[in-house]
């Protein structure tokens, strides 16, 4: 099997967004495309699949096992989906039908795409999901009740139900903790070992390293590196490739752990619940001024709910949260959210959001300008709306807004999970430095254990506080 792409480019009208790019994928040798958000990785995969968004066009030759795909009429090309080429989309919860049980969705793929009778389709779906390590209760569950790793396995089973020999995996580990990430990576490697073709889109250097084969690095729609994974990931030649590899948390320097100053936030025997479901029990945490604590645990365990409880946004199901010293002052505990655009009114210039805050809390413009300079931000950014600012800039602006309130505690909920590695490292360095300099206690929720080990003074693993583990 072989997939070749020659001089492929993607256009919006007369504007070229991606390419021209050429590549080849052989059976047993996966290709991973690395790059920052907006580099054109997903557009490249969609162009190969023949599934570009409306208004975009592709030029170039795409050949799968000797057959030109780009010259096929759209209907004939779509007929290949699932049978010869399949897409594993990012964020599987969005790709799966929320109103259909997991096993039924895979069975439906067998029935509709592979043309099997329903009884046969159900049996094949059961066998496929069992082979991927899913238990009966997971097969009977709604997608929203699955962990990220489970949902990705269900999506994989559905995508490959009709035996497609080529898989395009778009950010298949996005938002997963390291254990679930490694599970999905192992699943993709099994697909390759079975003699299939695999193209993976990711911004995670660890995924590219684990998959091996070849790596292509995209920057602003162009390939700046292309070669054997071992060579590109060990000794990249381009400036951007070097910055990307250096930004991998595995390459961050270890900080010297600090004990911090006086306690500002203490949780004792804390129970965390959503509705009637107890997520965590017996959680203990003591945060000191200037200290960084990382909270880790797999998706759905209750990390964000813990932060909401510490912030007083939801009540504790047991135990107590105490604010001490500076932490007891009004507005002393502030939250930094996962999705930067969600922190600002979308249709309002950023300057207006800041002016509202400054008027209410009697904060001087000079304080704002000092913080903007400290975080390397141009005051001119405030004339823009949130959608006209990059993710890294917007997250730093969110940090400025939090710091204007002079908090004693910042609760940061996956603040860089939607940022590319280079921007992620920049933002985390800024957050950490500001916390030290301002003597602010920081609680960071992250699914990246490597980042937690490199960046935090101490780590709280919530898997130790699930009800069954706590009872034992």
Short mmCIF file of C-alpha atoms in Angstrom, two decimals:
data_model
loop_
_atom_site.label_atom_id
_atom_site.label_comp_id
_atom_site.label_asym_id
_atom_site.label_seq_id
_atom_site.Cartn_x
_atom_site.Cartn_y
_atom_site.Cartn_z
CA UNK A 1 0.00 0.00 0.00
CA UNK A 2 1.14 3.53 -0.74
CA UNK A 3 -0.27 7.05 -0.55
CA UNK A 4 1.47 9.82 -2.45
CA UNK A 5 0.71 13.54 -2.44
CA UNK A 6 2.36 15.79 -5.03
CA UNK A 7 2.37 19.59 -4.90
CA UNK A 8 -0.85 19.72 -2.87
CA UNK A 9 -2.08 23.19 -1.91
CA UNK A 10 -5.24 24.54 -0.30
CA UNK A 11 -6.76 27.89 -1.31
CA UNK A 12 -9.46 30.27 -0.14
CA UNK A 13 -10.21 32.13 -3.35
CA UNK A 14 -6.88 33.50 -4.56
CA UNK A 15 -5.22 33.15 -1.14
CA UNK A 16 -3.04 30.10 -0.61
CA UNK A 17 -3.43 28.68 2.90
CA UNK A 18 -1.34 25.51 2.66
CA UNK A 19 1.41 24.19 0.44
CA UNK A 20 2.47 23.22 -2.04
CA UNK A 21 3.35 20.04 -0.12
CA UNK A 22 4.54 16.63 -1.31
CA UNK A 23 4.71 13.47 0.79
CA UNK A 24 4.57 9.68 0.59
CA UNK A 25 3.34 7.12 3.11
CA UNK A 26 4.24 3.43 2.92
CA UNK A 27 2.63 0.53 4.75
CA UNK A 28 4.30 0.06 8.12
CA UNK A 29 5.92 3.52 8.12
CA UNK A 30 3.59 6.17 9.59
CA UNK A 31 3.88 9.87 8.86
CA UNK A 32 3.24 12.40 11.64
CA UNK A 33 2.63 16.06 10.87
CA UNK A 34 3.68 18.42 13.66
CA UNK A 35 2.96 22.11 13.96
CA UNK A 36 1.33 24.91 15.87
CA UNK A 37 -2.36 25.76 15.82
CA UNK A 38 -3.21 27.40 12.49
CA UNK A 39 -0.24 25.88 10.65
CA UNK A 40 -2.56 24.10 8.19
CA UNK A 41 -2.22 20.54 9.50
CA UNK A 42 -5.93 19.73 9.57
CA UNK A 43 -6.54 21.44 6.21
CA UNK A 44 -3.88 19.21 4.66
CA UNK A 45 -5.58 16.08 6.03
CA UNK A 46 -9.01 17.30 4.88
CA UNK A 47 -7.64 17.97 1.40
CA UNK A 48 -6.25 14.43 1.19
CA UNK A 49 -9.58 13.04 2.41
CA UNK A 50 -11.58 15.20 0.00
CA UNK A 51 -13.49 16.84 2.83
CA UNK A 52 -12.44 20.49 2.79
CA UNK A 53 -14.85 23.03 4.31
CA UNK A 54 -17.07 24.92 1.87
CA UNK A 55 -15.26 27.79 0.18
CA UNK A 56 -11.85 26.09 0.15
CA UNK A 57 -10.31 24.32 -2.84
CA UNK A 58 -7.35 21.98 -3.31
CA UNK A 59 -4.85 21.61 -6.16
CA UNK A 60 -2.32 18.83 -6.64
CA UNK A 61 -2.19 15.07 -7.17
CA UNK A 62 -3.31 12.54 -4.55
CA UNK A 63 -2.72 8.88 -5.41
CA UNK A 64 -3.75 5.88 -3.28
CA UNK A 65 -2.51 2.48 -4.45
CA UNK A 66 -2.16 3.71 -8.03
CA UNK A 67 -5.57 5.41 -8.20
CA UNK A 68 -5.81 9.19 -8.52
CA UNK A 69 -8.24 10.46 -5.88
CA UNK A 70 -8.16 14.16 -6.76
CA UNK A 71 -9.61 13.55 -10.25
CA UNK A 72 -12.58 11.50 -9.02
CA UNK A 73 -16.05 13.10 -8.98
CA UNK A 74 -17.04 14.04 -5.40
CA UNK A 75 -19.63 11.25 -5.17
CA UNK A 76 -17.12 8.56 -6.19
CA UNK A 77 -14.56 9.97 -3.78
CA UNK A 78 -17.02 9.92 -0.87
CA UNK A 79 -17.81 6.30 -1.72
CA UNK A 80 -14.24 5.45 -0.68
CA UNK A 81 -14.72 6.91 2.80
CA UNK A 82 -14.66 4.19 5.42
CA UNK A 83 -13.82 1.50 2.85
CA UNK A 84 -10.39 2.62 1.67
CA UNK A 85 -9.64 5.83 3.56
CA UNK A 86 -11.03 6.99 6.91
CA UNK A 87 -10.72 10.02 9.17
CA UNK A 88 -10.36 9.83 12.96
CA UNK A 89 -11.48 13.32 14.04
CA UNK A 90 -10.16 15.27 17.00
CA UNK A 91 -12.24 15.52 20.17
CA UNK A 92 -14.23 12.29 19.68
CA UNK A 93 -17.11 13.43 21.91
CA UNK A 94 -18.02 15.87 19.13
CA UNK A 95 -17.74 13.22 16.41
CA UNK A 96 -19.87 10.64 18.22
CA UNK A 97 -23.67 10.86 18.40
CA UNK A 98 -24.49 11.95 21.95
CA UNK A 99 -27.92 10.26 21.72
CA UNK A 100 -26.69 6.80 20.66
CA UNK A 101 -24.95 4.27 22.89
CA UNK A 102 -21.32 3.61 22.05
CA UNK A 103 -21.68 0.01 20.89
CA UNK A 104 -24.65 0.90 18.69
CA UNK A 105 -22.62 3.57 16.90
CA UNK A 106 -19.92 1.10 15.94
CA UNK A 107 -22.58 -1.43 14.91
CA UNK A 108 -24.22 1.23 12.74
CA UNK A 109 -20.91 1.79 10.95
CA UNK A 110 -20.67 -1.93 10.24
CA UNK A 111 -24.27 -1.99 8.99
CA UNK A 112 -24.29 1.17 6.86
CA UNK A 113 -20.70 1.49 5.66
CA UNK A 114 -19.73 -2.19 5.51
CA UNK A 115 -23.24 -3.32 4.47
CA UNK A 116 -23.61 -6.04 7.11
CA UNK A 117 -26.89 -7.28 8.58
CA UNK A 118 -27.73 -5.82 11.98
CA UNK A 119 -27.08 -8.99 13.99
CA UNK A 120 -23.73 -9.47 12.28
CA UNK A 121 -22.94 -5.77 12.71
CA UNK A 122 -23.66 -5.95 16.46
CA UNK A 123 -21.42 -9.01 16.84
CA UNK A 124 -18.61 -7.41 14.83
CA UNK A 125 -18.89 -4.20 16.86
CA UNK A 126 -18.74 -6.17 20.11
CA UNK A 127 -15.65 -8.04 18.93
CA UNK A 128 -13.95 -4.84 17.76
CA UNK A 129 -14.58 -2.96 21.01
CA UNK A 130 -13.57 -5.96 23.13
CA UNK A 131 -10.35 -6.16 21.14
CA UNK A 132 -9.73 -2.52 22.01
CA UNK A 133 -10.09 -3.25 25.72
CA UNK A 134 -13.58 -1.85 26.28
CA UNK A 135 -15.87 -3.62 28.73
CA UNK A 136 -19.59 -4.33 28.29
CA UNK A 137 -20.61 -1.34 30.40
CA UNK A 138 -18.56 1.01 28.23
CA UNK A 139 -20.22 -0.38 25.11
CA UNK A 140 -23.63 0.31 26.65
CA UNK A 141 -22.66 3.82 27.80
CA UNK A 142 -23.54 7.13 26.18
CA UNK A 143 -20.49 8.91 24.69
CA UNK A 144 -20.69 11.66 27.31
CA UNK A 145 -20.14 9.08 30.05
CA UNK A 146 -16.87 7.83 28.52
CA UNK A 147 -13.37 9.01 29.37
CA UNK A 148 -11.42 10.66 26.57
CA UNK A 149 -9.41 7.51 25.90
CA UNK A 150 -12.53 5.33 25.76
CA UNK A 151 -14.32 7.76 23.44
CA UNK A 152 -11.33 7.78 21.11
CA UNK A 153 -11.34 3.96 20.96
CA UNK A 154 -15.04 3.97 20.09
CA UNK A 155 -14.40 6.56 17.36
CA UNK A 156 -11.51 4.43 16.05
CA UNK A 157 -13.70 1.31 15.91
CA UNK A 158 -16.41 3.24 14.04
CA UNK A 159 -13.94 4.81 11.59
CA UNK A 160 -12.28 1.49 10.70
CA UNK A 161 -15.44 -0.66 10.73
CA UNK A 162 -15.43 -1.16 6.95
CA UNK A 163 -11.75 -2.09 6.85
CA UNK A 164 -10.19 1.14 5.57
CA UNK A 165 -6.51 0.60 4.89
CA UNK A 166 -5.61 4.28 5.27
CA UNK A 167 -6.34 6.32 8.39
CA UNK A 168 -5.96 10.07 8.84
CA UNK A 169 -5.89 10.75 12.60
CA UNK A 170 -6.48 14.43 13.43
CA UNK A 171 -5.13 15.35 16.89
CA UNK A 172 -6.14 11.91 18.26
CA UNK A 173 -4.69 12.58 21.74
CA UNK A 174 -5.83 16.19 22.21
CA UNK A 175 -6.94 16.83 25.80
CA UNK A 176 -5.96 13.36 27.07
CA UNK A 177 -3.73 12.71 30.06
CA UNK A 178 -0.46 10.92 29.40
CA UNK A 179 -1.75 7.42 30.23
CA UNK A 180 -4.73 7.77 27.86
CA UNK A 181 -2.48 9.41 25.26
CA UNK A 182 -0.17 6.41 25.36
CA UNK A 183 -3.16 4.05 25.02
CA UNK A 184 -4.32 5.81 21.85
CA UNK A 185 -0.77 5.90 20.47
CA UNK A 186 -0.46 2.14 21.04
CA UNK A 187 -3.78 1.67 19.22
CA UNK A 188 -2.47 3.58 16.21
CA UNK A 189 0.76 1.58 16.21
CA UNK A 190 -1.26 -1.66 16.11
CA UNK A 191 -3.04 -0.32 13.05
CA UNK A 192 0.33 0.33 11.40
CA UNK A 193 1.68 -3.09 12.38
CA UNK A 194 -1.31 -4.67 10.63
CA UNK A 195 0.06 -3.29 7.36
CA UNK A 196 -2.05 -0.15 7.07
CA UNK A 197 -1.20 3.46 6.18
CA UNK A 198 -1.32 6.08 8.94
CA UNK A 199 -1.07 9.86 8.78
CA UNK A 200 -1.32 11.57 12.17
CA UNK A 201 -1.86 15.27 12.83
CA UNK A 202 -0.60 16.45 16.24
CA UNK A 203 1.12 19.25 18.13
CA UNK A 204 2.42 16.76 20.72
CA UNK A 205 6.08 15.91 20.18
CA UNK A 206 5.73 12.88 22.48
CA UNK A 207 3.14 11.37 20.12
CA UNK A 208 5.40 11.89 17.10
CA UNK A 209 8.28 10.30 18.99
CA UNK A 210 6.21 7.26 20.00
CA UNK A 211 4.82 6.67 16.49
CA UNK A 212 8.23 6.85 14.81
CA UNK A 213 8.35 6.51 11.03
CA UNK A 214 8.61 9.92 9.39
CA UNK A 215 7.82 13.42 10.62
CA UNK A 216 6.87 16.58 8.74
CA UNK A 217 6.86 19.94 10.53
CA UNK A 218 4.47 22.60 9.21
CA UNK A 219 4.80 26.34 9.83
CA UNK A 220 2.36 28.82 8.27
CA UNK A 221 1.17 26.21 5.77
CA UNK A 222 4.64 25.21 4.57
CA UNK A 223 6.81 22.19 5.36
CA UNK A 224 9.97 23.36 7.14
CA UNK A 225 11.20 19.87 8.15
CA UNK A 226 10.61 16.43 6.63
CA UNK A 227 12.50 13.25 7.37
CA UNK A 228 12.95 10.27 9.64
CA UNK A 229 11.35 10.86 13.03
CA UNK A 230 14.54 10.03 14.91
CA UNK A 231 16.48 12.67 12.95
CA UNK A 232 13.88 15.45 12.92
CA UNK A 233 13.02 15.09 16.60
CA UNK A 234 16.62 14.76 17.75
CA UNK A 235 18.35 17.36 15.56
CA UNK A 236 15.89 19.60 13.68
CA UNK A 237 17.50 21.90 11.13
CA UNK A 238 14.98 24.76 10.93
CA UNK A 239 14.69 27.46 13.60
CA UNK A 240 11.01 26.64 14.09
CA UNK A 241 11.70 22.91 14.35
CA UNK A 242 14.30 23.61 17.03
CA UNK A 243 11.87 25.84 18.96
CA UNK A 244 9.13 23.20 18.69
CA UNK A 245 11.32 20.42 20.09
CA UNK A 246 12.66 22.67 22.87
CA UNK A 247 9.06 23.50 23.83
CA UNK A 248 8.21 19.85 24.53
CA UNK A 249 7.69 19.65 28.33
CA UNK A 250 10.11 16.71 28.41
CA UNK A 251 12.84 19.21 27.47
CA UNK A 252 11.92 21.89 30.02
CA UNK A 253 14.44 22.42 32.84
CA UNK A 254 13.43 21.19 36.30
CA UNK A 255 12.63 24.03 38.69
CA UNK A 256 14.09 24.13 42.19
CA UNK A 257 11.07 23.35 44.42
CA UNK A 258 10.17 26.10 46.87
CA UNK A 259 8.18 25.77 50.07
CA UNK A 260 6.62 29.21 49.72
CA UNK A 261 5.54 31.68 52.37
CA UNK A 262 2.57 31.58 54.72
CA UNK A 263 -0.48 29.40 53.92
CA UNK A 264 -3.17 31.14 51.85
CA UNK A 265 -5.53 28.28 50.95
CA UNK A 266 -6.09 24.99 52.77
CA UNK A 267 -8.44 22.11 51.89
CA UNK A 268 -9.03 19.34 54.42
CA UNK A 269 -10.88 16.06 53.81
CA UNK A 270 -12.57 17.58 50.79
CA UNK A 271 -15.35 15.74 48.98
CA UNK A 272 -16.18 16.75 45.40
CA UNK A 273 -19.49 15.85 43.78
CA UNK A 274 -21.42 16.65 40.61
CA UNK A 275 -25.11 16.11 41.23
CA UNK A 276 -25.45 12.92 43.23
CA UNK A 277 -22.20 11.44 41.97
CA UNK A 278 -19.23 11.58 44.36
CA UNK A 279 -16.11 12.18 42.28
CA UNK A 280 -13.44 12.64 44.95
CA UNK A 281 -13.21 12.04 48.67
CA UNK A 282 -10.71 13.08 51.31
CA UNK A 283 -8.71 15.55 49.21
CA UNK A 284 -6.12 17.51 51.17
CA UNK A 285 -4.19 20.52 49.91
CA UNK A 286 -2.16 23.29 51.54
CA UNK A 287 -1.08 26.16 49.29
CA UNK A 288 1.46 28.77 50.41
CA UNK A 289 2.19 32.22 49.00
CA UNK A 290 4.46 31.96 45.94
CA UNK A 291 4.06 28.18 45.72
CA UNK A 292 3.07 26.20 42.61
CA UNK A 293 0.96 23.05 43.02
CA UNK A 294 0.00 20.95 39.99
CA UNK A 295 -3.17 18.84 40.08
CA UNK A 296 -3.11 15.82 37.75
CA UNK A 297 -5.48 12.99 36.92
CA UNK A 298 -7.28 11.52 33.94
CA UNK A 299 -10.20 13.18 32.16
CA UNK A 300 -13.47 13.11 34.08
CA UNK A 301 -11.84 12.51 37.46
CA UNK A 302 -12.87 15.87 38.90
CA UNK A 303 -9.90 18.23 38.41
CA UNK A 304 -11.99 21.18 37.21
CA UNK A 305 -14.64 20.46 39.85
CA UNK A 306 -11.92 20.63 42.52
CA UNK A 307 -10.92 24.10 41.29
CA UNK A 308 -14.56 25.22 41.28
CA UNK A 309 -14.88 24.03 44.88
CA UNK A 310 -11.67 25.79 45.95
CA UNK A 311 -12.97 28.96 44.27
CA UNK A 312 -16.29 28.69 46.09
CA UNK A 313 -18.25 28.27 42.84
CA UNK A 314 -19.73 24.93 43.92
CA UNK A 315 -20.19 23.60 47.48
CA UNK A 316 -18.00 20.85 48.87
CA UNK A 317 -19.61 17.45 49.42
CA UNK A 318 -17.58 17.09 52.60
CA UNK A 319 -14.61 18.56 54.43
CA UNK A 320 -13.70 22.23 54.38
CA UNK A 321 -11.86 24.93 52.41
CA UNK A 322 -10.15 27.65 54.46
CA UNK A 323 -8.69 30.90 53.16
CA UNK A 324 -5.91 32.24 55.34
CA UNK A 325 -3.93 35.49 55.55
CA UNK A 326 -4.03 37.33 52.23
CA UNK A 327 -6.19 34.53 50.85
CA UNK A 328 -9.10 35.67 53.04
CA UNK A 329 -9.42 39.11 51.39
CA UNK A 330 -12.23 39.85 48.91
CA UNK A 331 -11.38 38.77 45.34
CA UNK A 332 -8.21 37.10 46.68
CA UNK A 333 -8.93 33.82 44.85
CA UNK A 334 -9.14 34.14 41.07
CA UNK A 335 -9.58 31.57 38.30
CA UNK A 336 -7.74 31.40 34.97
CA UNK A 337 -9.87 29.47 32.50
CA UNK A 338 -8.99 26.77 30.00
CA UNK A 339 -10.41 28.45 26.91
CA UNK A 340 -9.06 32.04 26.62
CA UNK A 341 -11.86 33.35 24.33
CA UNK A 342 -14.47 32.26 26.89
CA UNK A 343 -12.99 34.71 29.42
CA UNK A 344 -13.89 37.78 27.33
CA UNK A 345 -17.07 39.13 25.73
CA UNK A 346 -16.66 38.08 22.07
CA UNK A 347 -18.01 41.21 20.34
CA UNK A 348 -16.53 43.82 22.65
CA UNK A 349 -13.06 45.39 22.21
CA UNK A 350 -10.68 44.13 24.88
CA UNK A 351 -10.10 47.67 26.16
CA UNK A 352 -13.75 47.91 27.15
CA UNK A 353 -13.54 44.69 29.19
CA UNK A 354 -10.55 46.11 31.04
CA UNK A 355 -12.17 49.52 31.60
CA UNK A 356 -15.22 47.88 33.20
CA UNK A 357 -12.96 46.00 35.62
CA UNK A 358 -10.86 49.07 36.41
CA UNK A 359 -13.89 51.27 37.10
CA UNK A 360 -15.49 48.72 39.39
CA UNK A 361 -12.35 48.04 41.42
CA UNK A 362 -10.78 51.51 41.18
CA UNK A 363 -7.67 50.29 39.40
CA UNK A 364 -5.45 52.83 37.67
CA UNK A 365 -4.61 52.64 33.99
CA UNK A 366 -0.93 52.81 34.97
CA UNK A 367 -1.23 49.47 36.77
CA UNK A 368 -2.67 47.88 33.64
CA UNK A 369 0.08 49.32 31.42
CA UNK A 370 2.77 48.12 33.83
CA UNK A 371 1.39 44.56 33.73
CA UNK A 372 1.05 44.61 29.94
CA UNK A 373 4.72 45.57 29.65
CA UNK A 374 5.70 42.94 32.22
CA UNK A 375 3.98 40.22 30.19
CA UNK A 376 5.36 41.43 26.87
CA UNK A 377 2.03 42.63 25.47
CA UNK A 378 1.45 45.67 23.26
CA UNK A 379 -1.21 48.12 24.54
CA UNK A 380 -2.46 48.24 20.94
CA UNK A 381 -3.88 44.73 21.34
CA UNK A 382 -6.65 46.15 23.52
CA UNK A 383 -8.19 47.89 20.51
CA UNK A 384 -8.99 44.48 19.02
CA UNK A 385 -11.77 42.03 19.73
CA UNK A 386 -10.85 38.65 21.27
CA UNK A 387 -11.10 36.79 17.95
CA UNK A 388 -8.43 39.07 16.45
CA UNK A 389 -5.80 38.11 19.04
CA UNK A 390 -3.74 34.90 19.15
CA UNK A 391 -4.45 32.27 21.81
CA UNK A 392 -1.18 32.94 23.61
CA UNK A 393 -1.75 36.69 23.69
CA UNK A 394 -5.33 36.24 24.85
CA UNK A 395 -4.30 33.94 27.70
CA UNK A 396 -1.70 36.47 28.83
CA UNK A 397 -4.35 39.22 28.67
CA UNK A 398 -6.60 37.04 30.83
CA UNK A 399 -3.69 36.76 33.27
CA UNK A 400 -3.28 40.57 33.29
CA UNK A 401 -6.95 40.96 34.15
CA UNK A 402 -6.62 38.47 37.01
CA UNK A 403 -3.44 40.13 38.34
CA UNK A 404 -5.07 43.58 38.37
CA UNK A 405 -7.18 42.32 41.29
CA UNK A 406 -3.95 41.54 43.22
CA UNK A 407 -5.00 37.99 44.10
CA UNK A 408 -3.32 35.81 46.69
CA UNK A 409 -4.33 32.65 44.81
CA UNK A 410 -4.71 31.84 41.11
CA UNK A 411 -6.53 28.65 40.13
CA UNK A 412 -5.45 27.81 36.56
CA UNK A 413 -7.63 25.25 34.77
CA UNK A 414 -5.65 23.72 31.86
CA UNK A 415 -4.61 27.25 30.78
CA UNK A 416 -2.48 26.03 27.86
CA UNK A 417 -4.30 22.89 26.70
CA UNK A 418 -5.48 24.60 23.49
CA UNK A 419 -2.14 26.25 22.73
CA UNK A 420 0.66 24.94 20.55
CA UNK A 421 3.86 23.80 22.34
CA UNK A 422 5.89 26.98 21.71
CA UNK A 423 3.12 29.26 22.96
CA UNK A 424 2.37 26.85 25.81
CA UNK A 425 5.90 27.11 27.13
CA UNK A 426 5.90 30.90 26.85
CA UNK A 427 2.62 31.20 28.75
CA UNK A 428 3.66 28.76 31.48
CA UNK A 429 6.97 30.56 31.99
CA UNK A 430 5.14 33.87 32.33
CA UNK A 431 2.53 32.49 34.75
CA UNK A 432 5.21 30.86 36.90
CA UNK A 433 7.48 33.91 36.98
CA UNK A 434 4.63 36.29 37.84
CA UNK A 435 3.48 34.00 40.65
CA UNK A 436 6.97 33.95 42.17
CA UNK A 437 7.52 37.70 41.79
CA UNK A 438 4.08 38.66 43.13
CA UNK A 439 4.10 36.00 45.87
CA UNK A 440 0.89 34.47 44.49
CA UNK A 441 -0.04 30.86 45.26
CA UNK A 442 -0.81 28.90 42.08
CA UNK A 443 -2.87 25.73 41.63
CA UNK A 444 -2.50 24.37 38.10
CA UNK A 445 -4.81 21.69 36.70
CA UNK A 446 -3.13 19.78 33.88
CA UNK A 447 -3.40 16.43 32.12
CA UNK A 448 0.32 16.61 31.31
CA UNK A 449 2.25 14.88 34.09
CA UNK A 450 5.59 15.72 32.50
CA UNK A 451 4.75 19.42 32.61
CA UNK A 452 3.62 19.04 36.22
CA UNK A 453 6.91 17.41 37.24
CA UNK A 454 9.02 20.05 35.49
CA UNK A 455 7.04 23.15 36.45
CA UNK A 456 5.45 22.65 39.88
CA UNK A 457 6.87 22.64 43.40
CA UNK A 458 4.61 19.70 44.27
CA UNK A 459 2.00 17.53 42.56
CA UNK A 460 -1.42 16.35 43.76
CA UNK A 461 -2.59 13.18 41.98
CA UNK A 462 -6.39 12.97 42.18
CA UNK A 463 -6.40 9.27 41.31
CA UNK A 464 -5.44 8.78 44.97
CA UNK A 465 -8.74 10.35 46.06
CA UNK A 466 -11.39 8.52 44.04
CA UNK A 467 -14.06 7.10 46.41
CA UNK A 468 -12.86 3.49 46.12
CA UNK A 469 -9.18 4.41 46.51
CA UNK A 470 -9.95 6.76 49.42
CA UNK A 471 -11.97 4.05 51.17
CA UNK A 472 -9.07 1.61 50.83
#
